[in-house]
Coordinates of C-alpha atoms and ligand atoms in Angstrom, one line a residue:
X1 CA 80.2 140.4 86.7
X2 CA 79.1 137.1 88.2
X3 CA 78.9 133.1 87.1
X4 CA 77.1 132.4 84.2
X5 CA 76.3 129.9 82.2
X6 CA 75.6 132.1 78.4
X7 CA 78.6 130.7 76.4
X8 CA 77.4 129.4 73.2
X9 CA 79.2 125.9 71.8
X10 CA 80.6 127.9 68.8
X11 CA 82.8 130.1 71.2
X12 CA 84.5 126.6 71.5
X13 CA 87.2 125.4 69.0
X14 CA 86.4 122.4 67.6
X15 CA 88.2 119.4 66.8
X16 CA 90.3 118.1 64.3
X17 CA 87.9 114.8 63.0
X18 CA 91.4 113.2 61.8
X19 CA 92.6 113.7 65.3
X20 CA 90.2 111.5 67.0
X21 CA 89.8 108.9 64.6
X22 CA 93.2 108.2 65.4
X23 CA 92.5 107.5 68.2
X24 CA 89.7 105.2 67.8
X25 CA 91.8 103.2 65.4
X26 CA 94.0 102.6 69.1
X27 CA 90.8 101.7 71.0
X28 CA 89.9 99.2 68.6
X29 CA 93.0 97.4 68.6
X30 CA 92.7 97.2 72.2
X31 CA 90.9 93.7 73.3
X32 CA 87.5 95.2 75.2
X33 CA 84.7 93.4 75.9
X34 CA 81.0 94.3 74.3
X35 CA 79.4 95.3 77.8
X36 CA 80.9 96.6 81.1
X37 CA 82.2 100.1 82.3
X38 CA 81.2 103.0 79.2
X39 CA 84.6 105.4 78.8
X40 CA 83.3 108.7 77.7
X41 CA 85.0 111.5 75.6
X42 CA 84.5 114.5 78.1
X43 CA 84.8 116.8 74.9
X44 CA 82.1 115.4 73.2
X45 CA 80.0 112.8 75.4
X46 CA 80.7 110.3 73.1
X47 CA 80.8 106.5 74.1
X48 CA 84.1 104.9 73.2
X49 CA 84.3 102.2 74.7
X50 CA 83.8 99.6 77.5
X51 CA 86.3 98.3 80.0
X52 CA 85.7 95.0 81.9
X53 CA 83.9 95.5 85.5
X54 CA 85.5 92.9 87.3
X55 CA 84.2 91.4 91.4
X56 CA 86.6 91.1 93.8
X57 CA 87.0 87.1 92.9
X58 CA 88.0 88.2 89.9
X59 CA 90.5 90.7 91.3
X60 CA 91.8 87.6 93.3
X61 CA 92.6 86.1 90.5
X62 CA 94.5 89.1 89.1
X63 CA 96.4 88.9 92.4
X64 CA 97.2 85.3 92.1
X65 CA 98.4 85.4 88.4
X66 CA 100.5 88.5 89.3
X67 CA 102.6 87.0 92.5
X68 CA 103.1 83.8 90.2
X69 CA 105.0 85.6 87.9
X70 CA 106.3 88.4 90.4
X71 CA 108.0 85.8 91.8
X72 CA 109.8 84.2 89.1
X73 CA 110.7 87.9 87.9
X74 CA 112.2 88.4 91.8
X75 CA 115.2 86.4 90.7
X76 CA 115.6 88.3 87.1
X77 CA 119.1 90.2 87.3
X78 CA 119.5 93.7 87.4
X79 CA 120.7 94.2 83.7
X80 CA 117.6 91.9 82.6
X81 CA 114.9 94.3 84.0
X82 CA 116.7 97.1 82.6
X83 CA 117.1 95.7 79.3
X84 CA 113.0 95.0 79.4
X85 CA 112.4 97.7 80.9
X86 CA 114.8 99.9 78.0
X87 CA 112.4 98.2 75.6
X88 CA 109.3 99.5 77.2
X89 CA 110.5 102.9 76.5
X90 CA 111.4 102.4 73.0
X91 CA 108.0 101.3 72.0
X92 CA 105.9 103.7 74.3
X93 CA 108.0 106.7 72.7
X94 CA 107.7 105.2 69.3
X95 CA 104.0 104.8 69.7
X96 CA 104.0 108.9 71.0
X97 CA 101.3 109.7 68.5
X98 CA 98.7 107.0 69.9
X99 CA 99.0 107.5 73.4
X100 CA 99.1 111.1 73.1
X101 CA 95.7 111.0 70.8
X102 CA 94.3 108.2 73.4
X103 CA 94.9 110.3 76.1
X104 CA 93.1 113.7 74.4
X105 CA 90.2 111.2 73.6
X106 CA 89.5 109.9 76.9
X107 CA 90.6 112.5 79.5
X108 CA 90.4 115.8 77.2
X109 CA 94.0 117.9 77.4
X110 CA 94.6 119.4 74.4
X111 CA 97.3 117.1 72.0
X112 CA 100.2 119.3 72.8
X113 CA 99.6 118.6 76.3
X114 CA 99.1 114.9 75.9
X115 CA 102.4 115.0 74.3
X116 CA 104.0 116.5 77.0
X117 CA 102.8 113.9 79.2
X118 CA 104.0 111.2 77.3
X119 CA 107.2 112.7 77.1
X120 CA 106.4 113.0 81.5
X121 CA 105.5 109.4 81.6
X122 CA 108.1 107.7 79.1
X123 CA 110.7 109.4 80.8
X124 CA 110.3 107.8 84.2
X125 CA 110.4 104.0 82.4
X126 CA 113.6 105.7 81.0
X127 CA 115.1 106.5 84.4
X128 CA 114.3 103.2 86.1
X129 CA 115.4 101.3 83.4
X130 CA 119.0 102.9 84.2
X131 CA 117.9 102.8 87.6
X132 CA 117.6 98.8 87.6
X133 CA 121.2 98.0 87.7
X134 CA 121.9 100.3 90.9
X135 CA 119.9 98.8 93.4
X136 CA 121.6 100.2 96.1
X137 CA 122.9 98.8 98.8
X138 CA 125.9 99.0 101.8
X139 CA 128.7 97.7 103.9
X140 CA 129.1 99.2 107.3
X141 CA 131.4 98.0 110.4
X142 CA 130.4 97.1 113.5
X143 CA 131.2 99.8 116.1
X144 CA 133.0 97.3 118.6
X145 CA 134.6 95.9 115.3
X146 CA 133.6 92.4 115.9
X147 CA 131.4 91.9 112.8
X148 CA 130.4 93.9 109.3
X149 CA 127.4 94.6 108.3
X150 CA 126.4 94.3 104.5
X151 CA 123.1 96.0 103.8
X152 CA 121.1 95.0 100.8
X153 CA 117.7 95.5 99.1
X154 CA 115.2 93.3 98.2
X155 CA 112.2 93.2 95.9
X156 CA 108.8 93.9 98.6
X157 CA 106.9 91.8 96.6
X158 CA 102.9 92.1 94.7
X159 CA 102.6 95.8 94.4
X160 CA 98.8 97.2 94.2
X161 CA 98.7 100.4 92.2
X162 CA 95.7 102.5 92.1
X163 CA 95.9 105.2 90.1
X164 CA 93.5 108.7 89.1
X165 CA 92.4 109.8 85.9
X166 CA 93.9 113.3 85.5
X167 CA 97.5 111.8 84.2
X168 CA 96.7 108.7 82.3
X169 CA 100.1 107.6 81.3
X170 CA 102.3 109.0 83.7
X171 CA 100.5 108.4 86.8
X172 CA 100.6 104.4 85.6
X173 CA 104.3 104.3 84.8
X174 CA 105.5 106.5 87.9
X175 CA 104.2 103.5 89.5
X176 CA 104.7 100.5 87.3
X177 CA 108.5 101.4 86.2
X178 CA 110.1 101.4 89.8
X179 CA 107.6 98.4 90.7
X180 CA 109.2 96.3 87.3
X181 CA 112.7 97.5 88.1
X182 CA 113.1 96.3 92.2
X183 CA 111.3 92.7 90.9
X184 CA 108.1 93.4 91.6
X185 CA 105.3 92.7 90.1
X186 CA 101.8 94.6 89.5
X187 CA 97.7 94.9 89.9
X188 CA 96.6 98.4 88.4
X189 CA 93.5 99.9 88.9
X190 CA 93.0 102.6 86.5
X191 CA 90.4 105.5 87.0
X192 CA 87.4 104.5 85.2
X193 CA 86.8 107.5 83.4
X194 CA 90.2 106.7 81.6
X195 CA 91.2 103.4 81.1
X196 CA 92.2 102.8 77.9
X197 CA 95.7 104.4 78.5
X198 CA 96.3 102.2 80.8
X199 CA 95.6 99.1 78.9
X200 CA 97.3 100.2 76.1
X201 CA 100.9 100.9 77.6
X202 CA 100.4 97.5 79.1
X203 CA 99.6 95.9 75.9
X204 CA 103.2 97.7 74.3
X205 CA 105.3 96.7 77.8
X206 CA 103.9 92.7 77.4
X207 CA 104.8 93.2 73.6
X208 CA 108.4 94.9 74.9
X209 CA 109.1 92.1 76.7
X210 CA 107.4 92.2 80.1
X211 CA 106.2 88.3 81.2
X212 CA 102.7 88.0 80.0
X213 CA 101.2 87.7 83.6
X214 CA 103.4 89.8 85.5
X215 CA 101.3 93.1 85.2
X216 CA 97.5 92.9 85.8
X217 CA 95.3 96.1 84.5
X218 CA 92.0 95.8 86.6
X219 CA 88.9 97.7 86.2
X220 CA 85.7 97.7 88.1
X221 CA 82.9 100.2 89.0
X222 CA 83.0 98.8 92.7
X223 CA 86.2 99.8 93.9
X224 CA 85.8 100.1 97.8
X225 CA 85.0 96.1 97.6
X226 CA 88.2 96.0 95.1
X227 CA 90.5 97.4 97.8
X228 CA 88.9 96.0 100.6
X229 CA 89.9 92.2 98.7
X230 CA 93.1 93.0 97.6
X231 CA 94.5 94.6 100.6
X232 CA 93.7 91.8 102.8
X233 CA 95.3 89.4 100.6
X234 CA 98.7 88.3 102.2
X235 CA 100.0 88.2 99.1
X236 CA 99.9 91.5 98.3
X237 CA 102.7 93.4 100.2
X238 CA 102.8 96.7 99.2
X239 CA 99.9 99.8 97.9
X240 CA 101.1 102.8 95.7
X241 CA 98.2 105.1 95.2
X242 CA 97.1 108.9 93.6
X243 CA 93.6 110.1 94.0
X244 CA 92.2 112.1 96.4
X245 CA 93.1 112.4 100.6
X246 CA 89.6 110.8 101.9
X247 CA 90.4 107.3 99.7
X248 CA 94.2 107.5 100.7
X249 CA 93.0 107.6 103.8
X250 CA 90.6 104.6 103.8
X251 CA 93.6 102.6 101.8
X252 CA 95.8 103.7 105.1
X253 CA 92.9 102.2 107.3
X254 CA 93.1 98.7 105.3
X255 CA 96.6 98.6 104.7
X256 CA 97.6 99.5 108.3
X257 CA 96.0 95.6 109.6
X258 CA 98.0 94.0 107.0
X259 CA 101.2 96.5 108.0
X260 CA 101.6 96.6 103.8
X261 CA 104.1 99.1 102.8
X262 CA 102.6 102.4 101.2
X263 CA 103.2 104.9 99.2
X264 CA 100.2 107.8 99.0
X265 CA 100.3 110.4 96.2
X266 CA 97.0 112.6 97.3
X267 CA 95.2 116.0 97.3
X268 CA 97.3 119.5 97.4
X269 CA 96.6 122.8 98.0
X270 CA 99.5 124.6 96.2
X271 CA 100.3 128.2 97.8
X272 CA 102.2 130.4 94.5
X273 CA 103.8 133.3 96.2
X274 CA 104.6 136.5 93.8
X275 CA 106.7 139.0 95.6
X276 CA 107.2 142.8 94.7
X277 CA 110.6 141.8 93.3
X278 CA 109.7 139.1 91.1
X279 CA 110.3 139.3 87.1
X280 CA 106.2 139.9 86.3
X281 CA 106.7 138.5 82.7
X282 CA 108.3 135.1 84.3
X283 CA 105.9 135.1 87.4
X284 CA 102.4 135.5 85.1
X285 CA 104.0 132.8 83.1
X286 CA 104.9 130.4 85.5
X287 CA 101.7 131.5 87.5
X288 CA 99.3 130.6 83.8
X289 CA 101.5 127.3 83.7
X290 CA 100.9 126.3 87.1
X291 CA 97.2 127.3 87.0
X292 CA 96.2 125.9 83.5
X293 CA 98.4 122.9 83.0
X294 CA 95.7 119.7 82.6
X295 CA 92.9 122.6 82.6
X296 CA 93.8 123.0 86.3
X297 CA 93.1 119.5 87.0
X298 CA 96.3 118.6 88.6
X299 CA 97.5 117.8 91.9
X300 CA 100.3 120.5 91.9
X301 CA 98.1 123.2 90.3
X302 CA 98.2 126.5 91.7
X303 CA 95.6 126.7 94.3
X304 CA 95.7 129.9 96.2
X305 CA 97.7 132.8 94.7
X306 CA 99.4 135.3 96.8
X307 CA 100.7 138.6 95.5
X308 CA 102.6 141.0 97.3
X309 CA 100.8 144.6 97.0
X310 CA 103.4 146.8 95.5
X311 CA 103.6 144.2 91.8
X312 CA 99.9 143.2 92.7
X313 CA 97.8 145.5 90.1
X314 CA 100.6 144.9 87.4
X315 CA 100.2 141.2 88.0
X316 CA 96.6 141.0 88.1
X317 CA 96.1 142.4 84.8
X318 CA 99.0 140.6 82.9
X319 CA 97.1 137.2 83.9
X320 CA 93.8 138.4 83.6
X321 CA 94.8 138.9 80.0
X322 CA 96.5 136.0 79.2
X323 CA 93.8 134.1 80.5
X324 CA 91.2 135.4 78.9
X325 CA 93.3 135.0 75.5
X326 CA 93.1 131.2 76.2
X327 CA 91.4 129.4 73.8
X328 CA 88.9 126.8 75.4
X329 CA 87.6 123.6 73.5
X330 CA 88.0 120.6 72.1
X331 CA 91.8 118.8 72.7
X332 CA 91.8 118.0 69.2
X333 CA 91.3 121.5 67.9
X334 CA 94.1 123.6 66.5
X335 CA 95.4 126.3 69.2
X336 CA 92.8 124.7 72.2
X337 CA 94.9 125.8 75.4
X338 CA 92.0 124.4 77.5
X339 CA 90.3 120.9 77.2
X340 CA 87.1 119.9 78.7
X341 CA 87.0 118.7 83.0
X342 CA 86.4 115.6 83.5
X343 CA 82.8 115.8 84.1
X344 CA 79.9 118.0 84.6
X345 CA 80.3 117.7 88.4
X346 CA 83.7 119.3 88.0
X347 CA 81.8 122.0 85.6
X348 CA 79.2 122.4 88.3
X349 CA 81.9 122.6 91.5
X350 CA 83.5 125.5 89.5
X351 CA 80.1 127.7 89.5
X352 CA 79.6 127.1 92.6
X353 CA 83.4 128.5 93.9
X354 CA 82.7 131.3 91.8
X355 CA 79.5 132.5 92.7
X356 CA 80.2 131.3 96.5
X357 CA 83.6 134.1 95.6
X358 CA 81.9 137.1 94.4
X359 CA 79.4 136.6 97.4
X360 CA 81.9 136.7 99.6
X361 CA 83.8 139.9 97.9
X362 CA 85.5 138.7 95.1
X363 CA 85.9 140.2 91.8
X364 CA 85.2 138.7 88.8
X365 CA 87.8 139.4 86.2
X366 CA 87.5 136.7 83.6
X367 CA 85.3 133.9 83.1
X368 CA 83.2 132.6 85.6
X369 CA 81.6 130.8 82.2
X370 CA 80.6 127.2 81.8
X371 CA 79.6 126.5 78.4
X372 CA 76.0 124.8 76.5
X373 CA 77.6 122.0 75.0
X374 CA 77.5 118.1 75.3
X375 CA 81.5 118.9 76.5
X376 CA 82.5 119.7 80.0
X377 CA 84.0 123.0 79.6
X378 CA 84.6 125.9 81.9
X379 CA 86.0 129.2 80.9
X380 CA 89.4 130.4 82.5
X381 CA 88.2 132.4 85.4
X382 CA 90.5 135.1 87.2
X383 CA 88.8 135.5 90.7
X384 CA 90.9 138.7 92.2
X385 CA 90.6 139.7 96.0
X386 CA 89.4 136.3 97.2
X387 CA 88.6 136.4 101.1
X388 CA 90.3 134.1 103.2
X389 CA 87.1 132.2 103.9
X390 CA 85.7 131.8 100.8
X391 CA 85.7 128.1 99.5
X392 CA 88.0 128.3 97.0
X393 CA 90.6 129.9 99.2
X394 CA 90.4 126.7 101.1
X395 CA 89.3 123.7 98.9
X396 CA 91.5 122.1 96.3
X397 CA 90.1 123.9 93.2
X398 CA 90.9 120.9 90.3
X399 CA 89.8 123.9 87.9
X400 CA 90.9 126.4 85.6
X401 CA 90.1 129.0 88.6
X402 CA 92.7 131.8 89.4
X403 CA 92.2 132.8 93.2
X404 CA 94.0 135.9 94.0
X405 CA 94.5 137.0 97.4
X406 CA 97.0 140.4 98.4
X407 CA 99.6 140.2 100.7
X408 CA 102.2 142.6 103.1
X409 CA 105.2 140.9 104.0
X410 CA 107.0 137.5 103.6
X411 CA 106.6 136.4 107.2
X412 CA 102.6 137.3 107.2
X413 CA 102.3 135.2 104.0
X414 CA 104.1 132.3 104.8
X415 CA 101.9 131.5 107.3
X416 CA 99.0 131.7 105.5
X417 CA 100.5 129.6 103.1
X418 CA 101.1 127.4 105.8
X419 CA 97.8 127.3 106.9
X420 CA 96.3 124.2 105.5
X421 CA 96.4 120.2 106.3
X422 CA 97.9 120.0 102.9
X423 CA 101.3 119.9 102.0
X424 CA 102.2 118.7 98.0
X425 CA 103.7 122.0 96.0
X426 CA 104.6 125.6 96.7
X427 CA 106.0 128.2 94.2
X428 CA 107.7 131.3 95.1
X429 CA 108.8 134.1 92.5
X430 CA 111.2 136.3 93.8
X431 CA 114.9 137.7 92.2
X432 CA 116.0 137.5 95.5
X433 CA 118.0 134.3 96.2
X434 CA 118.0 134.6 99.7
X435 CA 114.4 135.2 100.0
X436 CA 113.8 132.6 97.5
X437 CA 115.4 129.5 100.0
X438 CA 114.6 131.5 103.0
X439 CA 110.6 131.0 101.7
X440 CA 111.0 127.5 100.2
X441 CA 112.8 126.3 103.6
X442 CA 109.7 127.3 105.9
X443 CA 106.9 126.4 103.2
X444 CA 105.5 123.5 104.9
X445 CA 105.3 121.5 101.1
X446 CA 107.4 118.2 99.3
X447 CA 108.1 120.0 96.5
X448 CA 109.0 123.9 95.9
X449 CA 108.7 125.6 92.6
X450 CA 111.2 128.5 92.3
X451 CA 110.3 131.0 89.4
X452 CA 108.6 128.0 87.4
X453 CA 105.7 126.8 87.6
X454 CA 106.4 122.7 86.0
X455 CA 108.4 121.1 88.5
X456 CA 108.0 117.7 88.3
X457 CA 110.3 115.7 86.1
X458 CA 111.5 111.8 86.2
X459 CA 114.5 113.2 88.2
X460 CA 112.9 114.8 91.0
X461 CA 111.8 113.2 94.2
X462 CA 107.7 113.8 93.9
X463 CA 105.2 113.9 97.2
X464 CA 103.6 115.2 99.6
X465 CA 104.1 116.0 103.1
X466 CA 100.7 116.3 106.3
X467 CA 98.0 115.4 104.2
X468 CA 99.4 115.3 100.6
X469 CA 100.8 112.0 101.4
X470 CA 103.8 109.5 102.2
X471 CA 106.6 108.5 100.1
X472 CA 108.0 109.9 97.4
X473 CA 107.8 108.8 93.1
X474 CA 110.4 109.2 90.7
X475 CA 113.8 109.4 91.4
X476 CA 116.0 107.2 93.1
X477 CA 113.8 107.9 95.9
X478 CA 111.2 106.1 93.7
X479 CA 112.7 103.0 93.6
X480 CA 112.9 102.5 97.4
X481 CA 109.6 102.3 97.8
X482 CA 109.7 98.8 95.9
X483 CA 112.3 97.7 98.0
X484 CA 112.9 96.0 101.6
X485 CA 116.5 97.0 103.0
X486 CA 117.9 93.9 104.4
X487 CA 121.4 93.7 106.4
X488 CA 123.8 90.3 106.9
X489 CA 125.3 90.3 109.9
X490 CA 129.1 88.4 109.5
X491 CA 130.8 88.0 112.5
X492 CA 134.9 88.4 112.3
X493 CA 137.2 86.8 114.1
X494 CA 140.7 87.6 114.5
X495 CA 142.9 85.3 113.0
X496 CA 146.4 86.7 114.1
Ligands
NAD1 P1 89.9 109.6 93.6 O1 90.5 109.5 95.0 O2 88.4 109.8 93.5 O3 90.3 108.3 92.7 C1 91.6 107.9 92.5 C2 91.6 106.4 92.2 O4 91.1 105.7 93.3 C3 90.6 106.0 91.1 O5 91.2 104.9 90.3 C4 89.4 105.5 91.8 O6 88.7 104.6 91.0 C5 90.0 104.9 93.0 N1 89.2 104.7 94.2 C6 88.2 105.4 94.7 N2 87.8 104.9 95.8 C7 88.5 103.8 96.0 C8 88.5 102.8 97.0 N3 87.6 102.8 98.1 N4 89.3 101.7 96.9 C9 90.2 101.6 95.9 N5 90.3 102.6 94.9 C10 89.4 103.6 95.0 O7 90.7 110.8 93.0 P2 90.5 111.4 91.5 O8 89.3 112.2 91.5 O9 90.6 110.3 90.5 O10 91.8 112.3 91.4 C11 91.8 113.6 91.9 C12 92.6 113.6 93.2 O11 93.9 113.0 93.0 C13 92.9 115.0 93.6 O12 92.7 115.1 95.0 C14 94.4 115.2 93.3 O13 95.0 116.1 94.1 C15 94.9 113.8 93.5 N6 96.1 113.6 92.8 C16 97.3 113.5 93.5 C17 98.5 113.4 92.8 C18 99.8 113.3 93.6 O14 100.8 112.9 93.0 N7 99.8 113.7 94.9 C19 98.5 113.2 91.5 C20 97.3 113.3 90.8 C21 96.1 113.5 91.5

């Protein structure tokens, strides 16, 4: 079996017409100009939209407007960001349905997914609007005793957030929620592939309460001349971004002559380690969550599977099943497991790991298949005895592509896992406790997965470490990254 491109458009399911009106009726309520940047439904092709492409005067602009009112909202209290910020997540979750619809029409996951994401993204508004009132902070003593120290945190001022088009919602709010709650306020560049997410939860947080000015959604198709304003403005202190490692690190390049503070959410290469002992039912699931979630277009996806030989067969052909079984097509349609990619480049990039696969010894268990429709869809694709040096043993996939690859014992495949300049997830599915931490210590990753394969949540500390990135979002960890830590020093005096 090799790549191929003979699906037919009616293997796909189709959409619910219902479905994506709704969301249209959200795009028109949206203010959007007659010409600039065309947003595309990646099911269909279809134009939906276009979203201003602004110069880099006008993104100055953006950047004045915002640091006028992040400064006024620097000396908001506590309980008053919290109480907007509370607000915010009361309208975004009342208004479920739209976002959820606008994010199936302009990025493609199927509806139940979208939902889950807006359940994702609301929930970290949630958590930093309880987070607001504990800004953290310290007393300490002097060690000679002659003065205390009293540590305390301070807004770091006009935040920059750039952010991908794989997690409309979330990605925005991961960034914007922590941002609101230290004092700061915010330029966003969405992805322009998907927008109108973006503008939209911005429209609901100004209507929630959030000062008119204090958030500024930016788009433009020229985005290297966008950053390379911005980031030399000194009014901008600090960058947040997601995307890929190469623009991270051009964004480090920038920000490193203004010494801005950054936080850099970039590209993974997720090891998922099944060993002999593992449950098979829970590790195919996990494995088919962490593989298919977003259609494989996630930063935390599985990337390179590794199964242990004794539970390898059995594991093989439980997944090859189950994703074969996975119905591809339009988010709107009833039962579609798998949405469209992005584009056709991502359509394209899939062939070409496949075929490059097979070449190099693969076998082909299920799909390999891209599809003949206006839609960007790609066919869940088990790949099973991948060689180490074939390209999708190496590259970050972004694709519903299962790469097997067979291992002997724990040591030998922790350092293959190991063996990358990546560092976002791992997963490791073992009944063995002790070989579970024993793994997840020495996996050289942020974030570990332990028989599961959706680890993120608003509570967990989420980033990378080598090349996946610096700093961390959600949590209370999350918050620090809008924050300067600033100590008084009062000198004591003994009074006896
Ligand atoms: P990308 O790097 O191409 O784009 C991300 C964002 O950066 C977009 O808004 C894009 O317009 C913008 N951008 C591109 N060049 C820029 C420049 N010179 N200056 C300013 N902005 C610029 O990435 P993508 O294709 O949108 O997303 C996929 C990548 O994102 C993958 O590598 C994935 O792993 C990564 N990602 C990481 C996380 C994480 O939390 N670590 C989460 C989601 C996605």
């Amino acid at each position: 079996m090799t790549a191929s491109t003979t699906a037919g458009h009616s293997d796909l399911v189709t959409a619910d017409p219902s479905a994506a009106r709704k969301a249209d009726a959200v795009i028109e309520s949206l203010s959007l100009p007659a010409t600039g940047i065309p947003v595309h439904d990646p099911a269909t092709g279809e134009f939906l939209a276009n979203v201003p492409d602004i110069d880099a005067g006008a993104a100055l602009e953006a950047v004045r407007i915002a640091d006028t009112a992040s400064r006024s909202w620097a000396n908001t209290t506590p309980r008053q960001r919290a109480d907007v910020l509370h607000n915010w997540w009361k309208l975004l979750v009342e208004n479920t349905e739209q976002l959820a619809h606008l994010i199936t029409r302009e990025m493609g996951k199927p509806l139940s997914e979208a939902r889950g994401e807006v359940k994702y993204g609301t929930d970290f508004v949630r958590w930093y609007a309880e987070e607001a009132v504990r800004p953290g902070g310290g007393f300490r003593e002097a060690p000679d005793g002659g003065s205390n120290i009293l540590v305390r945190r301070a807004p770091v001022g006009l935040a920059v957030l750039i952010t991908p088009w794989n997690f409309p919602l979330a990605m925005a709010t991961r960034k914007i929620a922590p941002a609101l709650a230290a004092g700061c306020g915010a330029v966003i560049k969405p992805a322009t592939l998907t927008p109108l997410t973006t503008y939209y939860a911005v429209e609901l947080a100004r209507q929630a309460g959030v000062p008119e000015d204090l958030i500024q959604v930016v788009t433009t198709s020229k985005s290297g001349a966008f950053s390379e304003a911005v980031l030399r403005d000194d009014r901008v202190r600090k960058v947040s971004f997601t995307g890929s490692t190469g623009v991270g690190q051009q964004l480090l390049k920038i920000a490193g002559e203004g010494v801005l503070r950054t936080s850099m959410e970039l590209g993974g290469n997720a090891p998922l380690i099944v060993f002999d002992d593992a449950d098979l039912e829970r590790a195919v699931n996990g494995a088919f969550a962490a593989k298919l979630r977003n259609g494989g277009q996630s930063c935390i996806a599985a990337n390179r599977i590794y199964v242990q030989q004794g539970i390898a067969d059995a594991f093989v052909e439980a997944l090859t099943e189950k994703l074969s079984a996975a119905p591809v097509g339009n988010g709107f349609g009833h039962g579609t497991v798998v949405g469209p990619l992005i584009d056709n480049r991502a359509v394209a990039q899939m062939l070409a790991l496949t075929e490059d696969a097979v070449a190099k010894g693969a076998q082909l268990r299920t799909g390999g298949t891209a599809y003949d429709s206006a839609g960007h869809f790609f066919a869940p694709t088990l790949l099973d005895h991948v060689s180490t040096s074939a390209d999708v043993a190496n590259a970050e996939i972004f694709g519903p592509i299962a790469a097997i690859q067979r291992f002997g014992t724990e040591s030998e495949v922790v350092a293959r896992a190991n063996q990358t300049e990546f560092g976002l997830a791992g997963y490791v599915f073992t009944e063995s406790l002790d070989r579970a931490f024993n793994v997840a210590d020495r996996l050289e990753t942020g974030l570990v997965g332990i028989n599961q394969g959706v680890p993120s949540n608003a509570a967990a500390p989420f980033g990378g470490v080598k090349q996946s990135g610096i700093g961390r979002e959600g949590s209370s960890e999350g918050l620090d990254e809008y924050q300067n830590i600033r100590f008084y020093n009062i000198a004591r005096r003994d009074t006896h």
